[in-house]
Each structure stands twice: as C-alpha cells, then as structure tokens.
Amino acid sequence: MAKFSSIIQGPRVRKPIDLPLPGATVDRDTGAWVGPTIKLDVRALRGDEHDTVLSESRKYAISKGLSDPKEGDDLFERGRIIHTLLLACVDTDSPVNEPAPFFASANEILAAEVPQAEIVAVPAHRRGPVHTLALGRDAIHPDDSVALAMC
C-alpha cells in the first residue's frame, strides 16, 4: 500500500502558458492569445506556500496603509495576486526538479507593463493538478486559493 509521503514526492505538475504582453489580444474563437506573448509555467501551490501568500498579502496591504487587512479587502487581494504569481510562476526552461522563479520579486510584478484586464486563473490547488486555464476577470472566484493575475 502506498503512503501519502510517497505520493507527494517528486516534482509538481507544471502547466506551460503564454503570458500576454502589451498588444496581445484574445482570439474569441479559440481563446488563445494572439500577438506578443512570453512562455512560462504555472504550478499549484502547496499548503505552506499558500500560507506564505496569505502572510505576504497582509504585509503588502499594511505597507499600503490598511491597518487591519482581511481577505476581500482590495489591497489584501492585490497582495494575494502578486505573491501567488511570485510563487506559482516558474521559468519554462528551468529543470523540473529545480524550478526557478519566473519573476524576480514582487516589485518586478508591480512594475510590469501588461494589460490590466488580462487575467490567467488557475483552479485552487485543493481541486487537484493544474488542469484548466480560464481567461477573463469573471474566472476568479473568491474561494479559489490559487489565482494568477496581472493587475
């Protein structure tokens, strides 16, 4: 009989995606990006990484002047997006067993010149491997614990 520890060992599933750059649009027929994009991999977060995202989201909101940030507050949610991106996005060319971060820092994400309305959402890691990508702001549900966005 397999033990849980043997199941979770090894590299996490990575899903390659195209991140839209300024000038990219969505083909309404296929849902694919048309125009300038860059490749990256996304992966579901582990529980400890999700805890880090929540902690860093709170710190971010406090640094922006919110005295007691909670889930649902705009600044808290923005921090959640930024820190989820930081942990969930990995360099496509990095080795499977040694994934390298795609973004160097939260400040790099904040300074990015990407279209504000473009969103890439990844289902919550509690629902299993990264298996679906959805486009559009409506794709992010508040209960999803892994949501990637460029805002």
PDB file of C-alpha atoms in Angstrom:
ATOM      1  CA  MET A   1       0.000   0.000   0.000  1.00  0.00           C
ATOM      2  CA  ALA A   2       1.324   3.444  -0.912  1.00  0.00           C
ATOM      3  CA  LYS A   3       1.878   6.001   1.825  1.00  0.00           C
ATOM      4  CA  PHE A   4       0.894   9.627   1.341  1.00  0.00           C
ATOM      5  CA  SER A   5       4.544  10.689   1.609  1.00  0.00           C
ATOM      6  CA  SER A   6       5.424   8.564  -1.431  1.00  0.00           C
ATOM      7  CA  ILE A   7       2.616  10.112  -3.461  1.00  0.00           C
ATOM      8  CA  ILE A   8       3.657  13.726  -2.844  1.00  0.00           C
ATOM      9  CA  GLN A   9       7.353  13.187  -3.500  1.00  0.00           C
ATOM     10  CA  GLY A  10       8.849  14.384  -6.737  1.00  0.00           C
ATOM     11  CA  PRO A  11       8.253  17.423  -8.902  1.00  0.00           C
ATOM     12  CA  ARG A  12       4.895  19.156  -9.086  1.00  0.00           C
ATOM     13  CA  VAL A  13       2.961  19.306 -12.315  1.00  0.00           C
ATOM     14  CA  ARG A  14       3.760  22.405 -14.351  1.00  0.00           C
ATOM     15  CA  LYS A  15       1.438  23.815 -16.994  1.00  0.00           C
ATOM     16  CA  PRO A  16       3.022  25.897 -19.775  1.00  0.00           C
ATOM     17  CA  ILE A  17       1.096  29.049 -20.655  1.00  0.00           C
ATOM     18  CA  ASP A  18       1.524  32.169 -22.740  1.00  0.00           C
ATOM     19  CA  LEU A  19       1.612  35.390 -20.740  1.00  0.00           C
ATOM     20  CA  PRO A  20       0.247  38.254 -22.839  1.00  0.00           C
ATOM     21  CA  LEU A  21       2.462  41.271 -23.394  1.00  0.00           C
ATOM     22  CA  PRO A  22       1.232  44.734 -24.404  1.00  0.00           C
ATOM     23  CA  GLY A  23      -0.501  44.452 -27.758  1.00  0.00           C
ATOM     24  CA  ALA A  24      -1.752  40.890 -27.286  1.00  0.00           C
ATOM     25  CA  THR A  25      -5.431  40.135 -27.745  1.00  0.00           C
ATOM     26  CA  VAL A  26      -7.605  37.069 -27.240  1.00  0.00           C
ATOM     27  CA  ASP A  27      -8.911  35.193 -30.269  1.00  0.00           C
ATOM     28  CA  ARG A  28     -12.611  34.905 -29.443  1.00  0.00           C
ATOM     29  CA  ASP A  29     -12.955  31.654 -31.392  1.00  0.00           C
ATOM     30  CA  THR A  30     -10.067  29.742 -29.819  1.00  0.00           C
ATOM     31  CA  GLY A  31      -9.411  31.606 -26.567  1.00  0.00           C
ATOM     32  CA  ALA A  32      -5.707  31.697 -27.487  1.00  0.00           C
ATOM     33  CA  TRP A  33      -3.556  34.794 -27.199  1.00  0.00           C
ATOM     34  CA  VAL A  34      -2.720  36.491 -30.484  1.00  0.00           C
ATOM     35  CA  GLY A  35       0.256  38.818 -30.661  1.00  0.00           C
ATOM     36  CA  PRO A  36       3.243  39.228 -28.362  1.00  0.00           C
ATOM     37  CA  THR A  37       3.452  36.700 -25.531  1.00  0.00           C
ATOM     38  CA  ILE A  38       6.098  35.084 -23.373  1.00  0.00           C
ATOM     39  CA  LYS A  39       6.122  31.462 -22.202  1.00  0.00           C
ATOM     40  CA  LEU A  40       6.099  30.490 -18.538  1.00  0.00           C
ATOM     41  CA  ASP A  41       4.983  27.559 -16.438  1.00  0.00           C
ATOM     42  CA  VAL A  42       2.446  27.714 -13.634  1.00  0.00           C
ATOM     43  CA  ARG A  43       2.067  25.208 -10.840  1.00  0.00           C
ATOM     44  CA  ALA A  44      -0.335  24.681  -7.970  1.00  0.00           C
ATOM     45  CA  LEU A  45       0.783  25.930  -4.590  1.00  0.00           C
ATOM     46  CA  ARG A  46       1.480  23.642  -1.638  1.00  0.00           C
ATOM     47  CA  GLY A  47      -0.240  24.395   1.651  1.00  0.00           C
ATOM     48  CA  ASP A  48       2.840  26.059   3.136  1.00  0.00           C
ATOM     49  CA  GLU A  49       3.181  28.267   0.048  1.00  0.00           C
ATOM     50  CA  HIS A  50      -0.480  29.242   0.299  1.00  0.00           C
ATOM     51  CA  ASP A  51       0.175  30.254   3.930  1.00  0.00           C
ATOM     52  CA  THR A  52       3.103  32.382   2.724  1.00  0.00           C
ATOM     53  CA  VAL A  53       0.853  34.062   0.157  1.00  0.00           C
ATOM     54  CA  LEU A  54      -1.675  34.961   2.869  1.00  0.00           C
ATOM     55  CA  SER A  55       1.034  36.269   5.196  1.00  0.00           C
ATOM     56  CA  GLU A  56       2.673  38.347   2.466  1.00  0.00           C
ATOM     57  CA  SER A  57      -0.737  39.623   1.304  1.00  0.00           C
ATOM     58  CA  ARG A  58      -1.369  41.012   4.766  1.00  0.00           C
ATOM     59  CA  LYS A  59       2.098  42.622   4.913  1.00  0.00           C
ATOM     60  CA  TYR A  60       1.536  44.179   1.498  1.00  0.00           C
ATOM     61  CA  ALA A  61      -1.815  45.670   2.500  1.00  0.00           C
ATOM     62  CA  ILE A  62      -0.360  47.048   5.741  1.00  0.00           C
ATOM     63  CA  SER A  63       2.545  48.600   3.815  1.00  0.00           C
ATOM     64  CA  LYS A  64      -0.033  50.393   1.657  1.00  0.00           C
ATOM     65  CA  GLY A  65      -1.792  51.898   4.689  1.00  0.00           C
ATOM     66  CA  LEU A  66      -4.511  49.397   5.574  1.00  0.00           C
ATOM     67  CA  SER A  67      -4.322  48.933   9.350  1.00  0.00           C
ATOM     68  CA  ASP A  68      -6.164  45.609   9.698  1.00  0.00           C
ATOM     69  CA  PRO A  69      -6.346  43.906   6.279  1.00  0.00           C
ATOM     70  CA  LYS A  70      -8.622  40.932   5.744  1.00  0.00           C
ATOM     71  CA  GLU A  71      -9.485  38.680   2.834  1.00  0.00           C
ATOM     72  CA  GLY A  72     -11.761  40.602   0.500  1.00  0.00           C
ATOM     73  CA  ASP A  73     -10.069  43.976   1.058  1.00  0.00           C
ATOM     74  CA  ASP A  74      -8.798  45.305  -2.270  1.00  0.00           C
ATOM     75  CA  LEU A  75      -5.212  45.759  -1.076  1.00  0.00           C
ATOM     76  CA  PHE A  76      -5.150  42.329   0.565  1.00  0.00           C
ATOM     77  CA  GLU A  77      -6.436  40.733  -2.649  1.00  0.00           C
ATOM     78  CA  ARG A  78      -3.890  42.644  -4.733  1.00  0.00           C
ATOM     79  CA  GLY A  79      -1.158  41.345  -2.429  1.00  0.00           C
ATOM     80  CA  ARG A  80      -2.569  37.839  -2.843  1.00  0.00           C
ATOM     81  CA  ILE A  81      -2.373  38.133  -6.625  1.00  0.00           C
ATOM     82  CA  ILE A  82       1.185  39.466  -6.552  1.00  0.00           C
ATOM     83  CA  HIS A  83       2.516  36.836  -4.145  1.00  0.00           C
ATOM     84  CA  THR A  84       0.668  33.981  -5.839  1.00  0.00           C
ATOM     85  CA  LEU A  85       2.290  34.990  -9.108  1.00  0.00           C
ATOM     86  CA  LEU A  86       5.655  35.128  -7.413  1.00  0.00           C
ATOM     87  CA  LEU A  87       5.374  31.537  -6.119  1.00  0.00           C
ATOM     88  CA  ALA A  88       3.271  29.829  -8.788  1.00  0.00           C
ATOM     89  CA  CYS A  89       5.036  31.063 -11.927  1.00  0.00           C
ATOM     90  CA  VAL A  90       8.256  29.298 -12.860  1.00  0.00           C
ATOM     91  CA  ASP A  91      10.739  29.613 -15.700  1.00  0.00           C
ATOM     92  CA  THR A  92       9.788  27.223 -18.504  1.00  0.00           C
ATOM     93  CA  ASP A  93      13.451  26.460 -19.175  1.00  0.00           C
ATOM     94  CA  SER A  94      14.298  25.571 -15.565  1.00  0.00           C
ATOM     95  CA  PRO A  95      14.844  21.908 -14.656  1.00  0.00           C
ATOM     96  CA  VAL A  96      11.761  20.012 -13.462  1.00  0.00           C
ATOM     97  CA  ASN A  97      13.453  19.098 -10.166  1.00  0.00           C
ATOM     98  CA  GLU A  98      14.805  22.620  -9.626  1.00  0.00           C
ATOM     99  CA  PRO A  99      12.156  25.099 -10.782  1.00  0.00           C
ATOM    100  CA  ALA A 100      13.404  28.677 -10.968  1.00  0.00           C
ATOM    101  CA  PRO A 101      11.034  31.558 -10.278  1.00  0.00           C
ATOM    102  CA  PHE A 102       9.764  33.382 -13.354  1.00  0.00           C
ATOM    103  CA  PHE A 103       9.515  36.705 -11.527  1.00  0.00           C
ATOM    104  CA  ALA A 104      12.482  38.072  -9.591  1.00  0.00           C
ATOM    105  CA  SER A 105      10.399  39.919  -6.991  1.00  0.00           C
ATOM    106  CA  ALA A 106       7.034  41.393  -6.104  1.00  0.00           C
ATOM    107  CA  ASN A 107       8.367  44.776  -7.250  1.00  0.00           C
ATOM    108  CA  GLU A 108       9.057  43.351 -10.718  1.00  0.00           C
ATOM    109  CA  ILE A 109       5.423  42.242 -10.933  1.00  0.00           C
ATOM    110  CA  LEU A 110       4.180  45.639  -9.753  1.00  0.00           C
ATOM    111  CA  ALA A 111       6.311  47.449 -12.332  1.00  0.00           C
ATOM    112  CA  ALA A 112       5.271  45.201 -15.235  1.00  0.00           C
ATOM    113  CA  GLU A 113       3.686  46.897 -18.203  1.00  0.00           C
ATOM    114  CA  VAL A 114       0.979  44.374 -19.008  1.00  0.00           C
ATOM    115  CA  PRO A 115      -2.659  44.930 -19.928  1.00  0.00           C
ATOM    116  CA  GLN A 116      -4.656  45.390 -16.723  1.00  0.00           C
ATOM    117  CA  ALA A 117      -7.698  43.467 -17.908  1.00  0.00           C
ATOM    118  CA  GLU A 118      -5.804  40.301 -18.872  1.00  0.00           C
ATOM    119  CA  ILE A 119      -6.027  37.544 -16.299  1.00  0.00           C
ATOM    120  CA  VAL A 120      -4.842  33.977 -16.158  1.00  0.00           C
ATOM    121  CA  ALA A 121      -6.645  31.978 -13.474  1.00  0.00           C
ATOM    122  CA  VAL A 122      -5.552  28.604 -12.200  1.00  0.00           C
ATOM    123  CA  PRO A 123      -8.003  26.476 -10.199  1.00  0.00           C
ATOM    124  CA  ALA A 124      -7.430  26.116  -6.491  1.00  0.00           C
ATOM    125  CA  HIS A 125      -4.725  23.622  -5.609  1.00  0.00           C
ATOM    126  CA  ARG A 126      -7.256  21.810  -3.413  1.00  0.00           C
ATOM    127  CA  ARG A 127      -9.011  20.724  -6.612  1.00  0.00           C
ATOM    128  CA  GLY A 128      -6.044  18.795  -7.944  1.00  0.00           C
ATOM    129  CA  PRO A 129      -3.339  19.380 -10.532  1.00  0.00           C
ATOM    130  CA  VAL A 130      -3.287  22.441 -12.681  1.00  0.00           C
ATOM    131  CA  HIS A 131      -5.565  21.254 -15.447  1.00  0.00           C
ATOM    132  CA  THR A 132      -7.586  24.203 -16.672  1.00  0.00           C
ATOM    133  CA  LEU A 133      -6.865  27.785 -17.592  1.00  0.00           C
ATOM    134  CA  ALA A 134      -9.561  30.403 -17.878  1.00  0.00           C
ATOM    135  CA  LEU A 135      -9.393  33.909 -19.280  1.00  0.00           C
ATOM    136  CA  GLY A 136     -11.208  36.960 -18.006  1.00  0.00           C
ATOM    137  CA  ARG A 137     -11.859  38.640 -14.676  1.00  0.00           C
ATOM    138  CA  ASP A 138     -15.008  36.568 -14.080  1.00  0.00           C
ATOM    139  CA  ALA A 139     -12.861  33.415 -13.933  1.00  0.00           C
ATOM    140  CA  ILE A 140     -11.501  34.248 -10.492  1.00  0.00           C
ATOM    141  CA  HIS A 141     -13.788  33.125  -7.711  1.00  0.00           C
ATOM    142  CA  PRO A 142     -13.104  34.442  -4.185  1.00  0.00           C
ATOM    143  CA  ASP A 143     -12.885  30.880  -2.842  1.00  0.00           C
ATOM    144  CA  ASP A 144     -10.108  29.930  -5.252  1.00  0.00           C
ATOM    145  CA  SER A 145      -6.843  29.739  -3.380  1.00  0.00           C
ATOM    146  CA  VAL A 146      -4.681  29.962  -6.498  1.00  0.00           C
ATOM    147  CA  ALA A 147      -5.461  32.839  -8.811  1.00  0.00           C
ATOM    148  CA  LEU A 148      -2.936  34.387 -11.147  1.00  0.00           C
ATOM    149  CA  ALA A 149      -3.475  37.886 -12.405  1.00  0.00           C
ATOM    150  CA  MET A 150      -1.644  40.802 -13.849  1.00  0.00           C
ATOM    151  CA  CYS A 151      -3.346  43.897 -12.482  1.00  0.00           C
TER     152      CYS A 151
END
